[in-house]
PDB file of C-alpha atoms in Angstrom:
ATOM      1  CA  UNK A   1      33.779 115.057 298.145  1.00  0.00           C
ATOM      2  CA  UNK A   2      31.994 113.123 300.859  1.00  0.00           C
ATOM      3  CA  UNK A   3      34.673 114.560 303.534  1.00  0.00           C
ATOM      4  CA  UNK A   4      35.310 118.234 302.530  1.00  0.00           C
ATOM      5  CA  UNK A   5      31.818 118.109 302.252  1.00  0.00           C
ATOM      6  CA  UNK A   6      31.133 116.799 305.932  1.00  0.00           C
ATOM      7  CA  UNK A   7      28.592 114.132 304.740  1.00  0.00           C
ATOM      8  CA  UNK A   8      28.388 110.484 303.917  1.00  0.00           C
ATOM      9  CA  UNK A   9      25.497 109.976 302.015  1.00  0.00           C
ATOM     10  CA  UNK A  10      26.601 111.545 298.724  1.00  0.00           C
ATOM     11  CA  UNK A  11      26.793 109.133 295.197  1.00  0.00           C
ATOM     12  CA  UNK A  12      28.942 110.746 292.431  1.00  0.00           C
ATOM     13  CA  UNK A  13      26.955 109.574 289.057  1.00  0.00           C
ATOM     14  CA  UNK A  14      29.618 111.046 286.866  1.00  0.00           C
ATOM     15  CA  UNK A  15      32.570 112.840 286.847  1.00  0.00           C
ATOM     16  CA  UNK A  16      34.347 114.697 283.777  1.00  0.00           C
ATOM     17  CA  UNK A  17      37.800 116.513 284.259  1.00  0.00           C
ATOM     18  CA  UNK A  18      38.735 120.229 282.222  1.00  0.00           C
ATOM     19  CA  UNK A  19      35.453 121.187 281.503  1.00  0.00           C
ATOM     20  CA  UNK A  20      35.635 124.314 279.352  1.00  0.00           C
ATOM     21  CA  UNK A  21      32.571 127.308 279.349  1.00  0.00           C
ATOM     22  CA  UNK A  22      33.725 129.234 276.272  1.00  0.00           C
ATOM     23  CA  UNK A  23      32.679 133.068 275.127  1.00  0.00           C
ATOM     24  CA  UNK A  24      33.422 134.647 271.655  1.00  0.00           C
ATOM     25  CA  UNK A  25      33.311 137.862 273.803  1.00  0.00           C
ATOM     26  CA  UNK A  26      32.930 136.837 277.557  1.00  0.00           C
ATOM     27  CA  UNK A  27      35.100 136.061 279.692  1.00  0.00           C
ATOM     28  CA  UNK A  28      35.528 132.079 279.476  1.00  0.00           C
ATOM     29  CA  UNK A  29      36.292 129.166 282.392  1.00  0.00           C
ATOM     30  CA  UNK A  30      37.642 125.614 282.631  1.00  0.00           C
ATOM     31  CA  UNK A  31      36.606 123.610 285.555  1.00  0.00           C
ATOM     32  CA  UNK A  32      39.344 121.058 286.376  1.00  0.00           C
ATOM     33  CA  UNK A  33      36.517 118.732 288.120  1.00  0.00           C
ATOM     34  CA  UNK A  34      33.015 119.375 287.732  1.00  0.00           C
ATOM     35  CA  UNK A  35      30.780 116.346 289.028  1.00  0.00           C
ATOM     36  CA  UNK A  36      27.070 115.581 289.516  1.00  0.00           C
ATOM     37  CA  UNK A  37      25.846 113.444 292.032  1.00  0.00           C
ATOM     38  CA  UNK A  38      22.732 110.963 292.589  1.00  0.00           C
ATOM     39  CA  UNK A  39      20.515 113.582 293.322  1.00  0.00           C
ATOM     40  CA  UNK A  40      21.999 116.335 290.313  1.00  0.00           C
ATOM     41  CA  UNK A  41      23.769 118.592 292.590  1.00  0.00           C
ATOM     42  CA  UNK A  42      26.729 119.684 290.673  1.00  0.00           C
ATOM     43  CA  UNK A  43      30.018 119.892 292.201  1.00  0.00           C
ATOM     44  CA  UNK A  44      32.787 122.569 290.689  1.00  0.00           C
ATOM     45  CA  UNK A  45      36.510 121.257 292.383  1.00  0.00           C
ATOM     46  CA  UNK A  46      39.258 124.032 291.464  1.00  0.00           C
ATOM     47  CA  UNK A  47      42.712 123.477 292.711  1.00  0.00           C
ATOM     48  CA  UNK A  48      44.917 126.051 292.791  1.00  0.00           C
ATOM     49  CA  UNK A  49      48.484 126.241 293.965  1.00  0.00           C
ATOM     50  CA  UNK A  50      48.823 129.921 293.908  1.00  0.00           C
ATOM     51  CA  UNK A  51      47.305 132.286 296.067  1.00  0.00           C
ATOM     52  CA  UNK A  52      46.119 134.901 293.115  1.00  0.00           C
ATOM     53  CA  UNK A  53      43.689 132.391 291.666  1.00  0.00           C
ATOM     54  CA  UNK A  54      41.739 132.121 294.794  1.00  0.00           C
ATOM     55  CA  UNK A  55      39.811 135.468 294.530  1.00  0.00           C
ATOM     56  CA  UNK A  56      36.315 135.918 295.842  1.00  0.00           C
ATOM     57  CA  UNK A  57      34.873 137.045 292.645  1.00  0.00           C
ATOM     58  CA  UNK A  58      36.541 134.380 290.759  1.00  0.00           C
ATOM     59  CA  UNK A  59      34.412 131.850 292.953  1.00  0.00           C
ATOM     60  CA  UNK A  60      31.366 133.927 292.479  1.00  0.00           C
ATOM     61  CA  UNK A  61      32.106 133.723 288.647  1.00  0.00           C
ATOM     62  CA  UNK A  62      32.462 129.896 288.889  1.00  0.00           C
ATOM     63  CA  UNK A  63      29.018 129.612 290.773  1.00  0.00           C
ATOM     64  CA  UNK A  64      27.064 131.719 288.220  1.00  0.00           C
ATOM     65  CA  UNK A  65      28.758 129.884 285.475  1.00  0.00           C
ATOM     66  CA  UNK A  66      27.489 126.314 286.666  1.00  0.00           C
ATOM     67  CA  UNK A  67      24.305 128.065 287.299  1.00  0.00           C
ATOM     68  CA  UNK A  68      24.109 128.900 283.385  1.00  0.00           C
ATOM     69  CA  UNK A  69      24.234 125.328 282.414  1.00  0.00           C
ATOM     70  CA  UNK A  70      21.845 123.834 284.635  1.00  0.00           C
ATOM     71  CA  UNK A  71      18.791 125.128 282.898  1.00  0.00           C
ATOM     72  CA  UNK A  72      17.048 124.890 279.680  1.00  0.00           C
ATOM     73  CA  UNK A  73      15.199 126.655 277.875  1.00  0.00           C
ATOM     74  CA  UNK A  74      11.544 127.095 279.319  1.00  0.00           C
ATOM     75  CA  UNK A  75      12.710 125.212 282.715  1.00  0.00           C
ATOM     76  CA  UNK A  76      11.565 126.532 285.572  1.00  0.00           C
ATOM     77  CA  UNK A  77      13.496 128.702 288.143  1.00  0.00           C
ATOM     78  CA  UNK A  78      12.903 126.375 290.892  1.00  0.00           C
ATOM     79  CA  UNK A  79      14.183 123.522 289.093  1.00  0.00           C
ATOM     80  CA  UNK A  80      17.586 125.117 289.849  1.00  0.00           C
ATOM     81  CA  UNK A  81      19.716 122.128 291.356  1.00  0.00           C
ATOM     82  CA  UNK A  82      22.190 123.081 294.562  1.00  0.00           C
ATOM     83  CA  UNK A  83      25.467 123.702 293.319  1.00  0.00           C
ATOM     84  CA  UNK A  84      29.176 123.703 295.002  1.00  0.00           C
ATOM     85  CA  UNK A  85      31.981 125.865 293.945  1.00  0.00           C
ATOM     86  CA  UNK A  86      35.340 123.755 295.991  1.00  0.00           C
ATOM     87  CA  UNK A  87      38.430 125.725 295.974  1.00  0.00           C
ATOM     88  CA  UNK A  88      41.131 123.605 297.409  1.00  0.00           C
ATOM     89  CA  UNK A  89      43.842 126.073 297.897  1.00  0.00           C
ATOM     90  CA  UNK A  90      47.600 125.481 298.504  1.00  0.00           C
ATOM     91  CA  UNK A  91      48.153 127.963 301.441  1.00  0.00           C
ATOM     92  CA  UNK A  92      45.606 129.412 303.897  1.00  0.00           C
ATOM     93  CA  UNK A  93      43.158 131.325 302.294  1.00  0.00           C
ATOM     94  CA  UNK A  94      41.709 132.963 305.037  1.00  0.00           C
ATOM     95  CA  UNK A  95      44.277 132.612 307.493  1.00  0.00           C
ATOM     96  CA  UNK A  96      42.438 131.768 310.329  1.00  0.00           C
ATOM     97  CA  UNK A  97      43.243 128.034 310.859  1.00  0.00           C
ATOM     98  CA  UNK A  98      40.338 125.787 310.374  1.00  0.00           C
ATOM     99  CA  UNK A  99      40.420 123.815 307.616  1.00  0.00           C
ATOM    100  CA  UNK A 100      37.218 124.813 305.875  1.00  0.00           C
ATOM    101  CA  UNK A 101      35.579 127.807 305.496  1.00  0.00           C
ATOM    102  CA  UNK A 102      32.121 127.796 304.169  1.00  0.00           C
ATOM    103  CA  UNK A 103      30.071 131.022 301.903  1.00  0.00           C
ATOM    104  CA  UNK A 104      27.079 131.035 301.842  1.00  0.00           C
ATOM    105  CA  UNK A 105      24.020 134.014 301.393  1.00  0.00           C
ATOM    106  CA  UNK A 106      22.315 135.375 304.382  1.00  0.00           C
ATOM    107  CA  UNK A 107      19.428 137.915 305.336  1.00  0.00           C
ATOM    108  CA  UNK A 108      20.942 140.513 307.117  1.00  0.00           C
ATOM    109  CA  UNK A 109      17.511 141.828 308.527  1.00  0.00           C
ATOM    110  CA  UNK A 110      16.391 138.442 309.371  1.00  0.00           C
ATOM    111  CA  UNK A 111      19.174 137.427 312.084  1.00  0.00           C
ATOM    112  CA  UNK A 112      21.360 135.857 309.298  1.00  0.00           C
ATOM    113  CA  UNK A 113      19.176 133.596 308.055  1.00  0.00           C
ATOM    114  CA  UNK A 114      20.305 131.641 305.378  1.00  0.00           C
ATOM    115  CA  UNK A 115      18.655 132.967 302.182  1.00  0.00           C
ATOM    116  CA  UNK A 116      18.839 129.014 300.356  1.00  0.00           C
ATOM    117  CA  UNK A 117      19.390 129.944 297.363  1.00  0.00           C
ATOM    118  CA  UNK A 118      21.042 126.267 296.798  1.00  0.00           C
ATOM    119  CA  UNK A 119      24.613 128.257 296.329  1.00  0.00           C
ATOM    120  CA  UNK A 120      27.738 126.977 298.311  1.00  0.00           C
ATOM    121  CA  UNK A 121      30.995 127.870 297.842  1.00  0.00           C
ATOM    122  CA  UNK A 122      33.743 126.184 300.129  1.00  0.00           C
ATOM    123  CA  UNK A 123      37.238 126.860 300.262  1.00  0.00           C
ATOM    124  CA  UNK A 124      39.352 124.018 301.712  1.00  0.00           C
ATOM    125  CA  UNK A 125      42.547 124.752 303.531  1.00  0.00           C
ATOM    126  CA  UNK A 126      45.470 122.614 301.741  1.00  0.00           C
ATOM    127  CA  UNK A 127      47.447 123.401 304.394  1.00  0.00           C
ATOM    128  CA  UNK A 128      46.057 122.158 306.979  1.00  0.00           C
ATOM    129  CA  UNK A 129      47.774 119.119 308.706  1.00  0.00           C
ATOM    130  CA  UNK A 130      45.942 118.389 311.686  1.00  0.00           C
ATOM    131  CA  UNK A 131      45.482 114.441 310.917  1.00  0.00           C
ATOM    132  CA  UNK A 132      42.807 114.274 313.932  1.00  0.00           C
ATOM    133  CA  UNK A 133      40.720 115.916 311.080  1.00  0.00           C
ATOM    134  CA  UNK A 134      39.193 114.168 308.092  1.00  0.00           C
ATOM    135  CA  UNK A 135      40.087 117.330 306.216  1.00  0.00           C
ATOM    136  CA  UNK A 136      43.631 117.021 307.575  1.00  0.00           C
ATOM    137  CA  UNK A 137      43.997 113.394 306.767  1.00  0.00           C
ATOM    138  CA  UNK A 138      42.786 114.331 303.104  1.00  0.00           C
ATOM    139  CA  UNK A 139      45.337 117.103 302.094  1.00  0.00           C
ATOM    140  CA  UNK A 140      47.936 115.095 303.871  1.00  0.00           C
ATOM    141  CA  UNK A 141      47.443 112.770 301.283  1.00  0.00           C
ATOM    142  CA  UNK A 142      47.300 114.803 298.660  1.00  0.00           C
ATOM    143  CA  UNK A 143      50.598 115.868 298.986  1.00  0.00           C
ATOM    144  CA  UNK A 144      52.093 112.503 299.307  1.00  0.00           C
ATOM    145  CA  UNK A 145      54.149 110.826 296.499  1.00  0.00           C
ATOM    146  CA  UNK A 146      54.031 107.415 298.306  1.00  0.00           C
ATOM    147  CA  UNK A 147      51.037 105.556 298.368  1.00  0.00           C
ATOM    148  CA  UNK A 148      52.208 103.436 301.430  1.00  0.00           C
ATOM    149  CA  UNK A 149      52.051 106.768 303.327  1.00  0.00           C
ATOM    150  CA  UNK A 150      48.656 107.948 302.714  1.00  0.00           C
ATOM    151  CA  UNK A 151      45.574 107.077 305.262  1.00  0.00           C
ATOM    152  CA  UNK A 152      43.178 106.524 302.163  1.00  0.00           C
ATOM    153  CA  UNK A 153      42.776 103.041 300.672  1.00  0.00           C
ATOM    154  CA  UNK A 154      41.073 104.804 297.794  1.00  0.00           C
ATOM    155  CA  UNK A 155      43.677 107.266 296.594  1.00  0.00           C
ATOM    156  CA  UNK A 156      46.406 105.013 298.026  1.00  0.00           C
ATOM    157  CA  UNK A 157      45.018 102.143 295.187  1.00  0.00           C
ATOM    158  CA  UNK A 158      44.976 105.292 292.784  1.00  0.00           C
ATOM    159  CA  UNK A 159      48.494 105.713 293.038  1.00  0.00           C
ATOM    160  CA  UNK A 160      49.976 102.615 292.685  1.00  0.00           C
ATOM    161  CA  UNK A 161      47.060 102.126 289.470  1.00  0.00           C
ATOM    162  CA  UNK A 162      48.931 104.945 288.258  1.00  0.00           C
ATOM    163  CA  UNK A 163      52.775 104.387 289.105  1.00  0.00           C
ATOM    164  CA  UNK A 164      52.984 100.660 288.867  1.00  0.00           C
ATOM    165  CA  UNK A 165      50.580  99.627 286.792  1.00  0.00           C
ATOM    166  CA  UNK A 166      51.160  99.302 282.882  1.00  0.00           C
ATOM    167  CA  UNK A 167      47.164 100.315 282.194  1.00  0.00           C
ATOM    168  CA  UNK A 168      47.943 103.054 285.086  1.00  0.00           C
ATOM    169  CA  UNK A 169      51.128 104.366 283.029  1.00  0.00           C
ATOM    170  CA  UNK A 170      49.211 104.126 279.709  1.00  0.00           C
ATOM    171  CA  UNK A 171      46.276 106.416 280.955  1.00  0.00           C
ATOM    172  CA  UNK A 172      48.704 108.440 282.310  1.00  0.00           C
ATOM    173  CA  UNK A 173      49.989 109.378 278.670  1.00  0.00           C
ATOM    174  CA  UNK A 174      46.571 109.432 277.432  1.00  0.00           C
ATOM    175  CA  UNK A 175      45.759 112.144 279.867  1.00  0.00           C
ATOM    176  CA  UNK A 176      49.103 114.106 278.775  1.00  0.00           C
ATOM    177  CA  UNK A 177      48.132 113.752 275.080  1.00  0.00           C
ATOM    178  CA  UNK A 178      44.911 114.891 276.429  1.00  0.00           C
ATOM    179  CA  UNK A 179      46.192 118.043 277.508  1.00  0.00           C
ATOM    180  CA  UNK A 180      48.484 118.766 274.547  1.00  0.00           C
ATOM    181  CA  UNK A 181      45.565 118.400 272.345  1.00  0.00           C
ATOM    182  CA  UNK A 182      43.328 120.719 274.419  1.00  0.00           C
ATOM    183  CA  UNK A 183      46.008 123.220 274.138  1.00  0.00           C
ATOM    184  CA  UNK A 184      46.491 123.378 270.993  1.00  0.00           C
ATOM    185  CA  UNK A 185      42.739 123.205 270.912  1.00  0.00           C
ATOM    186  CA  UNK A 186      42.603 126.637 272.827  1.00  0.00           C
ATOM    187  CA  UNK A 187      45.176 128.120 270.468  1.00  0.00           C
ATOM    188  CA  UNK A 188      42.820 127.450 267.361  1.00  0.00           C
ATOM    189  CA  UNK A 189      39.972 128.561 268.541  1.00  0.00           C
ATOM    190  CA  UNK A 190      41.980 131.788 269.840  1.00  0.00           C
ATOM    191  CA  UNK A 191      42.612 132.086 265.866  1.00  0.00           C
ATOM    192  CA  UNK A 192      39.152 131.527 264.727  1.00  0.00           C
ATOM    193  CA  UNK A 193      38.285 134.661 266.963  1.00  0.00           C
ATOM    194  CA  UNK A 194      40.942 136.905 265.470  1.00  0.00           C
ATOM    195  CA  UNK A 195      40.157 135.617 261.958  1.00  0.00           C
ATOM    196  CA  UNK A 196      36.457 136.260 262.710  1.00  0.00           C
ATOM    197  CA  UNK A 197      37.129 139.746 263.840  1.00  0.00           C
ATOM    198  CA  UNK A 198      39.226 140.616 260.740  1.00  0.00           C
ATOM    199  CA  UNK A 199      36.143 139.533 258.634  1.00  0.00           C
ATOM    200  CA  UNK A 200      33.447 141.178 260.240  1.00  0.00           C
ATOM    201  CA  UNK A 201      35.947 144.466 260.088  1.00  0.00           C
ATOM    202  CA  UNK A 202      35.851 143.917 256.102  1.00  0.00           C
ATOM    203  CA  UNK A 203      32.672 144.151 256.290  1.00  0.00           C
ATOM    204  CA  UNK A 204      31.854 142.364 252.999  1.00  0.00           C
ATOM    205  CA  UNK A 205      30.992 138.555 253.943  1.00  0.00           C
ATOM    206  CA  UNK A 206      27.988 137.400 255.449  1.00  0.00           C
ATOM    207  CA  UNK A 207      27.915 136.246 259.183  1.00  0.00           C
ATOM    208  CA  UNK A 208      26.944 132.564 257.984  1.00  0.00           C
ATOM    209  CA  UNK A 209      30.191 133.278 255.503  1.00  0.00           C
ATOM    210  CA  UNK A 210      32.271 134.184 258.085  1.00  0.00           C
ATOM    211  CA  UNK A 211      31.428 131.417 260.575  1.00  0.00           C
ATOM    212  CA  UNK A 212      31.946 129.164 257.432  1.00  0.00           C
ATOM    213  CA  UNK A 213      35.260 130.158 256.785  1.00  0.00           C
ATOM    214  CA  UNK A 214      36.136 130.403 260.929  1.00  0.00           C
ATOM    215  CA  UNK A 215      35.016 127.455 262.079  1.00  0.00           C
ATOM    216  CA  UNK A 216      32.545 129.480 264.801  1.00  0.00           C
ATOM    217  CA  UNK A 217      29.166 129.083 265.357  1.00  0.00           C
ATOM    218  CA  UNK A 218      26.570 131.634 263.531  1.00  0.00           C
ATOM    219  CA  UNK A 219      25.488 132.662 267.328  1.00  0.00           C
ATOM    220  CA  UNK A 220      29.429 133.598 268.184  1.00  0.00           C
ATOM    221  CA  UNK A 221      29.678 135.642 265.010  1.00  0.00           C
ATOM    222  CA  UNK A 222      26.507 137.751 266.066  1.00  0.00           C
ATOM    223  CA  UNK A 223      28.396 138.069 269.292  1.00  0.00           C
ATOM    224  CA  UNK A 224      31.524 139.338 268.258  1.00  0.00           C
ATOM    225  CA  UNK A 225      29.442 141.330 265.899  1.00  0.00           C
ATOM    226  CA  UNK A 226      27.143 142.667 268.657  1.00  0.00           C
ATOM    227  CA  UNK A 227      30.238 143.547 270.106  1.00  0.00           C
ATOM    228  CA  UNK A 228      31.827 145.860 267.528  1.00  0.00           C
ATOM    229  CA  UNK A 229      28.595 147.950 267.279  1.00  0.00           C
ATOM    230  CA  UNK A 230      28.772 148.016 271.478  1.00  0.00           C
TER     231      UNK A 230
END
């Protein structure tokens, strides 16, 4: 984070992996990294190997999407923390060569100004090779299989935790399990919504009924119902 982000000084407090935004009705999202660091600036990382999930508006729908969990109820505007939306993309995005290219809001009227609205959205250039460049060093490792070819100590250790260690290997399977379960997890909840629909189209149980018998929350029922009468 510390070198797509050009800095130094940033301490990642946590880190979680597949974070999942879910929607009875809305449109939902899964983060694949979404990290917070020593001074709560939360960091969205989205990898994506092909070229249609790299859309503008889909990084404008990850920003406002952090932005939705990072305040409670009665909190403040201002209390807003910065957030960054990283898309680390397999090809060029832009096409232009430089491996990144940073988004940001400006006032037109006011000589570009930025408007610091504590939005950044970055898209890194995964093809970019120029190992002069931190950036280039970075996505030349990330395409390498062998850790005895990578420039980073840090992801270099990673891979050989992972490939030659037993604990490595054992995580490793966790994670897959991890992912099967998530899946199926997705497929369920998928069936809840259908089930939930069919209900409220009876029309003869009770929302608390039919998020009894769904497994949904009394707040997505109203929204699916809120929907219907849309």
């Amino acid at each position: 984070v510390n070198t797509i982000l050009e800095r130094d000084d940033l301490k990642i407090e946590s880190t979680r992996t597949q974070v999942e935004y879910k929607s009875a009705t809305k449109r939902s999202l899964k983060l694949d990294i979404r990290a917070e660091d020593a001074e709560g600036r939360v960091i969205d990382i989205e990898i994506q190997r092909a070229d249609r999930g790299t859309g503008v508006r889909r990084a404008r729908f990850h920003s406002s999407m952090i932005d939705r969990s990072l305040l409670e109820k009665g909190d403040d505007f201002e209390e807003l923390s910065d957030s960054y939306v990283i898309f680390i993309t397999e090809n060029d995005k832009f096409d232009r060569g430089f491996p990144l290219y940073h988004i940001e809001r400006k006032v037109t009227e006011l000589g570009d100004t930025l408007f610091g609205d504590g939005a950044h959205i970055l898209y890194v250039n995964g093809a970019f090779r120029d190992i002069s460049h931190p950036v280039g060093r970075l996505m030349h490792d990330f395409n390498c299989t062998n850790a005895a070819d990578m420039f980073s100590e840090l992801l270099a250790a990673e891979v050989r935790y992972l490939k030659e260690d037993e604990r490595g290997r054992t995580s490793m399977c966790k994670l897959l399990e991890e992912m099967r379960d998530e899946a199926a997890e997705k497929a369920t909840y998928a069936k809840a919504i259908e089930t939930a629909r069919s209900m409220l189209a009876d029309g003869f149980l009770t929302y608390e009924k039919i998020a009894q018998y769904s497994g949904l929350s009394l707040d997505e029922i109203k929204e699916l119902a809120g929907q219907r009468s849309a």
